[in-house]
Coordinates of C-alpha atoms and ligand atoms in Angstrom, one line a residue:
X14 CA 191.4 140.4 317.5
X15 CA 191.2 138.9 314.1
X16 CA 193.7 140.8 311.4
X17 CA 192.6 140.3 308.5
X18 CA 195.3 142.8 306.8
X19 CA 197.5 140.9 304.8
X20 CA 195.2 137.6 303.6
X21 CA 195.1 136.1 300.8
X22 CA 192.0 133.5 300.4
X23 CA 188.8 133.4 302.4
X24 CA 188.1 129.3 301.7
X25 CA 184.2 128.5 301.7
X26 CA 183.0 125.0 302.6
X27 CA 180.3 124.2 300.4
X28 CA 178.4 125.1 297.8
X29 CA 174.8 125.2 298.6
X30 CA 172.5 128.2 298.8
X31 CA 174.6 129.8 301.9
X32 CA 177.7 128.8 300.7
X33 CA 177.4 130.4 297.0
X34 CA 175.5 133.3 299.0
X35 CA 178.6 133.9 301.5
X36 CA 181.4 133.9 298.6
X37 CA 178.9 136.1 296.6
X38 CA 179.1 139.0 299.9
X39 CA 182.2 138.3 300.4
X40 CA 183.4 138.7 296.8
X41 CA 183.0 142.2 296.7
X42 CA 184.3 143.5 299.6
X43 CA 187.8 141.6 299.8
X44 CA 190.4 142.9 297.2
X45 CA 190.9 141.4 294.0
X46 CA 194.6 140.3 295.5
X47 CA 192.7 138.2 298.0
X48 CA 190.9 134.8 296.5
X49 CA 188.3 133.7 297.0
X50 CA 187.8 129.4 297.3
X51 CA 184.3 127.6 297.7
X52 CA 184.8 123.7 298.3
X53 CA 182.0 121.8 297.7
X54 CA 181.9 118.3 297.5
X55 CA 179.5 116.7 294.3
X56 CA 179.2 113.6 296.1
X57 CA 177.6 115.1 298.4
X58 CA 176.1 117.8 297.0
X59 CA 172.9 119.8 298.4
X60 CA 169.9 119.6 301.2
X61 CA 167.6 120.5 298.1
X62 CA 165.4 121.9 300.2
X63 CA 164.3 125.6 301.0
X64 CA 162.0 127.0 298.2
X65 CA 161.1 129.1 299.9
X66 CA 162.0 133.4 301.0
X67 CA 161.7 135.8 302.8
X68 CA 160.7 139.6 302.6
X69 CA 164.7 140.3 302.9
X70 CA 165.5 138.0 299.4
X71 CA 165.6 140.9 296.5
X72 CA 167.4 143.6 299.1
X73 CA 169.9 140.5 299.2
X74 CA 169.9 140.2 295.5
X75 CA 170.7 143.0 295.1
X76 CA 173.1 143.1 297.4
X77 CA 175.3 140.4 295.2
X78 CA 174.5 143.1 291.8
X79 CA 172.3 139.7 291.0
X80 CA 168.9 141.4 288.8
X81 CA 165.3 140.7 290.1
X82 CA 164.4 139.2 286.8
X83 CA 167.6 137.2 286.3
X84 CA 166.9 135.5 289.6
X85 CA 163.2 134.2 288.3
X86 CA 164.4 133.0 284.7
X87 CA 167.5 130.8 286.1
X88 CA 165.1 129.4 289.7
X89 CA 162.2 128.5 288.6
X90 CA 161.3 131.2 290.7
X91 CA 157.7 131.9 291.3
X92 CA 156.2 135.3 293.8
X93 CA 155.2 134.6 297.3
X94 CA 153.0 136.8 298.3
X95 CA 153.3 134.7 302.0
X96 CA 151.7 131.8 303.7
X97 CA 149.0 130.2 304.1
X98 CA 147.9 127.8 307.7
X99 CA 145.3 125.1 306.8
X100 CA 143.7 123.2 309.7
X101 CA 146.1 124.9 312.5
X102 CA 142.8 125.4 314.1
X103 CA 139.8 122.5 314.1
X104 CA 141.1 121.0 311.1
X105 CA 138.2 121.0 309.3
X106 CA 138.7 121.8 305.2
X107 CA 137.5 125.5 305.9
X108 CA 140.1 125.8 308.1
X109 CA 142.9 128.8 307.1
X110 CA 144.1 132.0 307.7
X111 CA 147.4 133.4 306.3
X112 CA 150.1 135.4 307.0
X113 CA 151.0 137.5 304.0
X114 CA 153.4 140.0 303.3
X115 CA 152.0 143.5 304.4
X116 CA 154.3 146.0 303.3
X117 CA 154.3 149.7 305.2
X118 CA 152.6 151.1 303.0
X119 CA 149.2 149.0 303.5
X120 CA 146.6 151.4 304.9
X121 CA 146.3 149.6 308.1
X122 CA 150.1 149.1 308.7
X123 CA 151.3 152.7 307.9
X124 CA 149.2 154.2 310.8
X125 CA 151.6 153.6 313.9
X126 CA 150.7 155.4 316.6
X127 CA 153.3 155.2 319.9
X128 CA 154.4 152.0 318.4
X129 CA 151.1 150.5 318.6
X130 CA 148.3 149.9 315.0
X131 CA 145.3 151.5 316.1
X132 CA 143.8 150.2 312.9
X133 CA 144.5 147.1 313.2
X134 CA 143.5 147.5 317.2
X135 CA 140.7 148.4 315.3
X136 CA 139.9 145.0 313.3
X137 CA 140.4 142.5 316.0
X138 CA 137.8 144.7 318.3
X139 CA 135.2 144.1 315.5
X140 CA 136.2 140.5 314.8
X141 CA 137.6 141.3 311.5
X142 CA 140.8 139.3 310.2
X143 CA 143.2 141.4 309.4
X144 CA 144.0 140.2 305.5
X145 CA 141.4 141.7 305.2
X146 CA 142.5 145.3 304.8
X147 CA 145.1 144.4 302.3
X148 CA 144.9 145.0 298.6
X149 CA 145.8 142.3 296.7
X150 CA 144.2 139.2 298.9
X151 CA 142.2 138.6 296.3
X152 CA 144.5 137.3 293.9
X153 CA 145.3 134.9 296.2
X154 CA 142.1 133.9 297.2
X155 CA 141.1 133.5 293.6
X156 CA 144.5 131.9 292.4
X157 CA 145.9 134.3 290.2
X158 CA 148.0 133.4 287.7
X159 CA 151.2 134.7 288.2
X160 CA 150.8 137.0 285.1
X161 CA 147.4 138.2 287.0
X162 CA 149.7 139.3 289.3
X163 CA 152.7 140.7 287.9
X164 CA 150.7 143.1 286.7
X165 CA 149.1 144.3 290.0
X166 CA 152.3 144.7 291.3
X167 CA 153.6 146.6 288.1
X168 CA 150.1 148.6 288.7
X169 CA 151.1 149.4 292.2
X170 CA 147.9 147.9 293.2
X171 CA 148.4 145.7 296.2
X172 CA 149.6 146.3 299.1
X173 CA 151.6 143.2 299.4
X174 CA 155.5 143.2 299.0
X175 CA 156.7 140.2 296.8
X176 CA 158.9 137.4 298.3
X177 CA 160.1 133.9 295.9
X178 CA 159.6 130.4 295.8
X179 CA 162.4 129.3 293.7
X180 CA 164.3 125.7 293.0
X181 CA 167.2 125.0 295.3
X182 CA 168.9 123.2 293.1
X183 CA 168.9 126.1 290.6
X184 CA 169.3 129.1 293.0
X185 CA 172.6 127.3 293.7
X186 CA 173.8 126.6 290.0
X187 CA 172.6 130.1 289.6
X188 CA 174.6 131.1 292.3
X189 CA 177.8 129.3 291.2
X190 CA 177.4 129.9 288.0
X191 CA 177.0 134.0 288.1
X192 CA 180.1 133.9 291.1
X193 CA 182.5 131.9 288.3
X194 CA 182.3 134.6 286.6
X195 CA 182.9 136.9 288.9
X196 CA 186.6 135.3 289.9
X197 CA 184.9 133.2 292.8
X198 CA 187.7 130.0 292.1
X199 CA 185.7 126.5 292.8
X200 CA 186.8 123.3 294.0
X201 CA 185.0 120.3 294.1
X202 CA 186.5 117.6 296.8
X203 CA 185.8 116.6 300.3
X204 CA 187.1 117.6 302.4
X205 CA 188.5 115.7 305.4
X206 CA 190.3 117.6 307.9
X207 CA 190.6 121.1 309.1
X208 CA 193.9 121.7 311.0
X209 CA 194.2 124.9 313.6
X210 CA 197.4 126.6 314.8
X211 CA 198.1 126.6 318.9
X212 CA 195.6 129.6 318.9
X213 CA 192.3 127.2 318.1
X214 CA 192.8 129.2 314.6
X215 CA 192.3 127.4 311.7
X216 CA 195.0 127.7 309.3
X217 CA 194.1 125.7 305.8
X218 CA 191.8 122.3 305.3
X219 CA 193.1 118.9 303.2
X220 CA 190.8 117.4 300.8
X221 CA 190.4 113.9 300.9
X222 CA 192.7 113.0 298.1
X223 CA 195.0 114.6 300.6
X224 CA 195.7 119.0 299.4
X225 CA 196.3 121.1 301.4
X226 CA 194.9 124.5 301.4
X227 CA 196.3 127.4 303.5
X228 CA 193.2 129.8 304.4
X229 CA 193.0 133.1 306.6
X230 CA 189.3 133.1 306.4
X231 CA 186.8 130.1 306.3
X232 CA 183.0 130.4 306.4
X233 CA 181.9 127.2 307.8
X234 CA 178.5 126.8 305.3
X235 CA 179.1 122.7 305.2
X236 CA 174.8 122.4 306.1
X237 CA 173.9 119.3 308.4
X238 CA 177.1 118.2 308.2
X239 CA 178.0 120.9 310.1
X240 CA 182.1 120.5 309.8
X241 CA 183.4 122.8 311.6
X242 CA 181.9 125.1 313.9
X243 CA 180.8 123.2 317.0
X244 CA 183.4 120.4 315.7
X245 CA 186.8 121.4 315.4
X246 CA 186.6 125.5 317.0
X247 CA 184.1 125.3 320.3
X248 CA 180.9 127.0 320.5
X249 CA 177.5 126.3 322.6
X250 CA 175.3 123.8 320.9
X251 CA 171.0 125.2 321.8
X252 CA 168.4 123.3 321.5
X253 CA 165.4 124.4 321.4
X254 CA 163.8 120.7 321.1
X255 CA 162.1 121.4 324.6
X256 CA 160.0 123.4 322.6
X257 CA 159.6 122.5 319.3
X258 CA 159.3 118.8 318.7
X259 CA 159.5 118.4 314.7
X260 CA 162.7 116.9 313.9
X261 CA 161.9 114.9 311.0
X262 CA 161.5 116.1 307.6
X263 CA 160.1 113.9 304.5
X264 CA 160.4 115.9 301.2
X265 CA 158.7 115.2 297.8
X266 CA 157.7 116.5 294.9
X267 CA 154.2 117.3 294.4
X268 CA 151.7 118.7 290.4
X269 CA 149.9 121.8 291.2
X270 CA 147.1 121.0 292.7
X271 CA 144.9 124.4 290.8
X272 CA 144.9 125.6 288.0
X273 CA 148.1 128.0 288.4
X274 CA 150.9 128.6 291.3
X275 CA 149.4 130.0 294.2
X276 CA 151.0 133.1 295.1
X277 CA 151.5 131.3 298.9
X278 CA 153.3 128.9 300.7
X279 CA 150.9 125.9 302.0
X280 CA 151.3 125.1 305.6
X281 CA 148.9 122.6 306.3
X282 CA 148.2 120.5 310.1
X283 CA 148.6 116.5 309.6
X284 CA 147.8 114.5 312.4
X285 CA 151.4 114.5 313.7
X286 CA 153.0 117.9 311.7
X287 CA 152.7 119.9 309.2
X288 CA 152.9 119.5 305.9
X289 CA 154.4 122.6 303.2
X290 CA 154.0 122.8 299.8
X291 CA 155.8 125.6 297.7
X292 CA 154.4 126.5 294.3
X293 CA 157.2 126.6 291.3
X294 CA 156.4 127.5 287.6
X295 CA 156.7 123.3 286.9
X296 CA 155.9 121.4 289.6
X297 CA 155.5 122.0 293.7
X298 CA 158.0 120.9 296.5
X299 CA 156.7 119.3 298.9
X300 CA 157.7 117.5 302.9
X301 CA 155.8 116.4 305.3
X302 CA 157.5 117.9 308.7
X303 CA 156.9 116.5 311.9
X304 CA 157.8 114.8 315.4
X305 CA 159.3 111.3 315.3
X306 CA 158.0 110.6 319.0
X307 CA 154.7 110.8 317.2
X308 CA 155.1 109.1 313.8
X309 CA 157.3 106.8 312.2
X310 CA 158.6 107.2 308.8
X311 CA 157.2 104.8 307.3
X312 CA 153.6 105.6 308.5
X313 CA 154.3 109.5 307.9
X314 CA 154.8 108.2 304.4
X315 CA 151.8 106.6 304.2
X316 CA 150.2 109.4 305.8
X317 CA 151.2 111.5 303.4
X318 CA 149.5 109.3 300.3
X319 CA 146.5 109.2 302.3
X320 CA 146.1 113.2 303.2
X321 CA 146.3 113.9 299.0
X322 CA 144.8 110.8 297.9
X323 CA 147.7 109.5 295.3
X324 CA 151.3 108.0 295.3
X325 CA 154.7 109.6 296.0
X326 CA 157.5 109.1 295.4
X327 CA 159.7 110.3 298.7
X328 CA 162.5 112.3 298.6
X329 CA 164.7 110.5 302.2
X330 CA 164.1 111.4 305.1
X331 CA 166.2 114.3 307.0
X332 CA 166.9 114.0 310.7
X333 CA 167.3 117.7 312.6
X334 CA 167.2 118.9 316.2
X335 CA 166.0 121.9 316.0
X336 CA 168.8 124.7 318.0
X337 CA 171.2 126.9 316.7
X338 CA 175.4 127.6 317.6
X339 CA 175.5 130.6 320.5
X340 CA 178.9 131.6 318.4
X341 CA 178.7 131.2 315.6
X342 CA 181.5 133.5 314.3
X343 CA 184.5 132.0 316.3
X344 CA 188.2 133.5 316.1
X345 CA 188.7 133.9 312.3
X346 CA 185.0 131.0 311.5
X347 CA 182.0 131.7 311.0
X348 CA 178.9 129.0 310.4
X349 CA 176.0 130.6 307.8
X350 CA 172.8 128.5 306.9
X351 CA 172.1 124.8 308.1
X352 CA 175.3 124.5 309.3
X353 CA 175.0 127.9 312.2
X354 CA 171.5 126.0 313.0
X355 CA 167.9 125.6 311.6
X356 CA 164.6 125.6 314.0
X357 CA 162.0 123.9 311.5
X358 CA 160.8 125.0 307.5
X359 CA 157.7 127.2 309.3
X360 CA 158.0 130.1 307.8
X361 CA 160.4 129.5 305.6
X362 CA 163.2 131.8 308.4
X363 CA 166.9 129.8 307.4
X364 CA 167.4 131.3 304.2
X365 CA 166.1 134.4 305.7
X366 CA 168.6 134.0 308.5
X367 CA 171.2 133.6 306.9
X368 CA 170.9 136.1 304.5
X369 CA 170.8 138.7 307.7
X370 CA 173.9 136.9 309.7
X371 CA 176.0 137.9 306.4
X372 CA 174.8 140.9 305.8
X373 CA 176.3 141.6 309.6
X374 CA 179.1 139.7 308.7
X375 CA 179.9 141.8 305.7
X376 CA 179.2 145.1 308.0
X377 CA 181.2 144.3 310.7
X378 CA 184.3 143.5 308.7
X379 CA 183.6 146.3 306.2
X380 CA 183.8 148.9 309.1
X381 CA 186.4 147.1 310.9
X382 CA 189.0 147.8 308.1
X383 CA 190.7 144.7 307.8
X384 CA 191.0 144.4 311.9
X385 CA 188.0 143.0 314.3
X386 CA 187.8 143.6 317.4
X387 CA 186.4 140.6 320.3
X388 CA 184.1 143.0 321.4
X389 CA 182.8 143.4 317.8
X390 CA 182.4 139.7 317.1
X391 CA 180.6 139.5 320.8
X392 CA 178.5 142.0 318.8
X393 CA 177.5 140.1 316.6
X394 CA 177.5 136.5 318.0
X395 CA 174.3 138.0 320.3
X396 CA 173.2 139.9 317.6
X397 CA 172.6 136.5 315.7
X398 CA 171.0 134.2 318.6
X399 CA 168.7 137.0 319.4
X400 CA 167.9 136.3 315.8
X401 CA 167.5 132.5 316.3
X402 CA 165.5 133.6 319.4
X403 CA 162.8 135.3 317.9
X404 CA 162.6 133.0 314.9
X405 CA 162.4 130.1 318.0
X406 CA 159.5 131.8 319.3
X407 CA 157.9 133.5 316.4
X408 CA 157.6 129.1 315.4
X409 CA 156.7 128.7 318.8
X410 CA 153.6 130.8 318.6
X411 CA 152.3 129.0 315.4
X412 CA 152.1 125.8 318.1
X413 CA 149.9 128.5 320.3
X414 CA 146.5 126.7 318.3
X415 CA 143.8 125.6 319.8
X416 CA 144.2 122.0 317.6
X417 CA 143.8 118.7 320.4
X418 CA 142.9 115.7 318.3
X419 CA 145.5 113.6 318.1
X420 CA 148.4 113.1 320.3
X421 CA 150.9 114.8 319.0
X422 CA 149.0 118.1 319.3
X423 CA 148.4 117.9 322.8
X424 CA 151.9 116.9 323.4
X425 CA 152.0 120.5 321.6
X426 CA 149.6 122.2 324.2
X427 CA 151.6 120.4 326.7
X428 CA 154.7 121.5 325.8
X429 CA 156.4 124.7 327.6
X430 CA 156.7 128.4 326.3
X431 CA 160.1 129.9 326.1
X432 CA 160.1 133.0 328.7
X433 CA 159.7 136.1 326.3
X434 CA 156.8 134.4 324.2
X435 CA 155.3 133.7 327.4
X436 CA 155.7 137.3 328.9
X437 CA 154.5 138.6 325.2
X438 CA 151.4 136.4 325.5
X439 CA 150.3 137.9 328.6
X440 CA 150.2 141.3 327.9
X441 CA 148.7 140.3 323.8
X442 CA 145.7 139.5 327.1
X443 CA 145.7 143.6 327.5
X444 CA 146.6 145.5 324.7
X445 CA 147.8 144.6 321.0
X446 CA 151.5 143.7 321.2
X447 CA 153.1 147.3 319.8
X448 CA 157.4 147.4 318.5
X449 CA 158.8 147.3 321.6
X450 CA 157.7 144.4 322.2
X451 CA 159.7 143.1 320.3
X452 CA 162.8 145.3 320.4
X453 CA 164.8 142.4 322.8
X454 CA 165.1 140.0 320.3
X455 CA 167.6 142.4 318.4
X456 CA 170.5 144.4 319.4
X457 CA 171.2 148.3 318.8
X458 CA 168.3 149.0 317.1
X459 CA 169.0 146.9 314.3
X460 CA 165.5 145.0 313.0
X461 CA 164.4 141.5 314.1
X462 CA 163.7 139.4 311.2
X463 CA 159.5 139.8 311.1
X464 CA 158.1 143.4 312.0
X465 CA 155.4 143.3 314.5
X466 CA 152.7 143.4 311.8
X467 CA 153.9 140.0 310.9
X468 CA 153.3 138.4 314.6
X469 CA 149.6 140.3 314.7
X470 CA 148.9 138.0 311.9
X471 CA 149.7 135.1 313.4
X472 CA 148.5 135.9 316.7
X473 CA 144.8 137.2 314.9
X474 CA 145.2 134.4 313.0
X475 CA 145.2 131.5 316.2
X476 CA 142.7 133.9 317.7
X477 CA 145.6 134.8 320.8
X478 CA 144.3 138.3 321.2
X479 CA 140.8 138.7 322.5
X480 CA 138.9 141.1 320.8
X481 CA 138.4 143.1 324.1
X482 CA 142.7 143.4 325.4
X483 CA 142.8 146.2 322.7
X484 CA 139.3 148.1 323.9
X485 CA 141.0 150.4 326.3
X486 CA 143.7 151.7 323.4
X487 CA 140.9 152.8 320.9
X488 CA 139.3 154.4 324.2
X489 CA 142.7 156.5 324.7
X490 CA 142.7 157.3 321.5
X491 CA 142.0 161.3 320.8
X492 CA 138.8 162.4 319.0
X493 CA 140.5 162.6 315.6
X494 CA 141.6 159.4 315.4
X495 CA 138.4 157.6 316.5
X496 CA 136.9 159.3 313.8
X497 CA 139.6 157.7 311.4
X498 CA 139.4 154.0 313.2
X499 CA 135.7 154.9 312.2
X500 CA 136.4 155.9 308.6
X501 CA 138.6 152.8 308.1
X502 CA 135.8 150.9 309.1
X503 CA 133.7 152.2 306.9
X504 CA 135.8 151.7 304.1
X505 CA 136.6 147.8 305.3
X506 CA 133.1 147.6 304.7
X507 CA 132.3 149.0 301.4
X508 CA 135.6 146.8 299.6
X509 CA 133.9 143.7 301.5
X510 CA 130.5 145.1 299.1
X511 CA 132.4 145.7 296.5
X512 CA 133.4 142.1 296.2
X513 CA 130.2 140.1 296.8
X514 CA 128.5 142.4 294.2
X515 CA 131.5 141.5 292.1
X516 CA 131.6 137.4 293.4
X517 CA 127.8 138.1 292.5
X518 CA 127.8 138.8 289.3
Ligands
LIG602 C1 162.9 120.0 305.3 C2 163.7 121.4 305.7 C3 163.2 122.5 305.0 C4 164.0 124.0 304.2 N1 162.4 124.7 304.3 C5 163.4 125.7 304.3 C6 162.5 127.0 303.6 O1 161.6 126.7 302.7 N2 162.6 128.3 303.4 C7 164.6 128.4 303.7 O2 164.2 129.5 304.2 N3 165.2 128.0 304.2 C8 164.4 126.3 304.5 N4 165.6 125.5 304.5 C9 166.7 125.7 305.0 C10 167.2 125.7 303.8 O3 167.6 124.3 302.9 C11 168.2 125.5 303.7 O4 169.2 127.2 304.8 C12 169.5 126.1 302.5 O5 169.1 125.6 301.6 C13 170.7 126.2 303.0 O6 171.6 125.5 303.2 P1 172.6 125.0 303.1 O7 173.6 126.0 302.2 O8 173.3 125.9 304.3 O9 173.0 123.9 303.2 P2 173.5 122.3 302.4 O10 172.6 122.9 300.9 O11 173.4 121.3 302.6 O12 174.9 123.3 301.4 C14 176.2 122.2 302.2 C15 177.3 122.4 300.9 O13 178.2 121.2 302.0 C16 178.5 120.8 301.3 N5 179.6 119.8 301.9 C17 180.0 119.4 303.5 N6 179.8 118.6 304.4 C18 181.3 118.7 303.0 C19 182.7 118.1 302.7 N7 182.9 117.3 304.0 N8 183.5 118.6 302.3 C20 182.8 119.7 301.1 N9 182.2 119.9 300.9 C21 180.8 119.4 302.1 C22 177.9 119.7 300.5 O14 178.3 119.7 299.0 C23 177.1 121.4 300.0 O15 177.7 122.1 299.0 C24 164.2 123.9 305.0 C25 165.5 123.4 305.4 C26 165.1 121.7 306.0 C27 165.9 121.2 306.3

């Protein structure tokens, strides 16, 4: 049991996106008598990458009473409507598929039947690209400006929900500024020691200057240095290296390749991994994430330049092992953000996962009224772990692609599939995936980070659902269902004809 009644101080170790977000969230639930203190080191700094949000970003900002417009102004944010995957199938110049952030209001995803989506199945059966049903895709493809995107969103002319791209340094600064205005204490110091009592509870942290800061609850948001969980308090590390090969990244900045900042994050396949390009207002945050078994750091840096055709200034090499801690809440320690695990930058899952973890932590603390049972903590950890497993499997699916042209892509193809994804893939040979298939990734009906529609955008983009697989479910529709499918396909055809005519004028 964790007794937080009478708690005097909560320490957050780390002032990156995760640390400040946790501090702002906890400030809302602890009384003013409890000090919330963020200890971070300007000498160590933040990781300085992580510039793309997921669909839970807007709700997360609202949950800490941050106005979206303020967020956009202060962090140099641009609209993010999803992802563009380039070169993941054939490697040819025009090889591209999209994973857009589809709104549940879009026609095809609105019509759910027993957890399946017959209109999407009809698209698969007719060889139609899944994003074609979404209003707003033409803005992505035509490199619309931010103003055009805003107008379309305001006018509800798109079936896409927006998240944001943002500057990773500015987001931490903005959260910090907001936190300081809300009575959160900030201390710039390096923590060298973490002290525990006989029960293994953390009782204090000690700075390099020798200051001992007592605490009742500590959030380990120390990034990849992972100061507490797994070191001071025990937790099992689960490596995902058996299934996912990425373990290095070289970040750099580049100018916009097009007139306007794109509305999607780009993931461009290269010889031994892929390059992210995240368009902000004044620059693109980019990086090559790769497998160190297949390319050296020097050759990776050279490949960036040969791909872009100009010189760039690589910031540094970031090393990581894909994986997570199985228990992120141990005793009076919660670990969040990179301190709790990291899979890789694909699909920008890290901040989204951190937000869910903090949200669930706040929920458990609130419902517990200061007395947290061991079973609540156990359940939290199981749920959090399942979420990591979902990320692992979802990302593994992205590499279930047809490229075989370099040693890396051939090794990717030979890399084992996790059991749960393998089982899902088997089902996808015979029918489209449905909500039920993903329930194992969540506990007690809580939603995972990705909806089955997100899985389907990637699965169909990679051709992982055979056209014939959905035939039986379409045949089984009642007559009115079949009629609705026919009308939908006719509507899609009309839109296509109109778009072709508009492009020709
Ligand atoms: C290559 C790469 C690409 C990524 N891309 C994305 C993306 O597109 N989308 C996404 O959601 N996420 C992405 N991420 C993850 C994202 O960067 C992080 O989830 C996010 O920035 C939060 O980081 P953090 O706060 O956990 O750690 P950090 O930003 O590293 O902060 C750690 C903090 O701990 C402090 N600290 C560490 N040790 C000590 C100590 N001993 N004493 C005092 N302070 C200490 C540091 O000073 C710092 O303030 C990416 C990560 C990598 C590596």
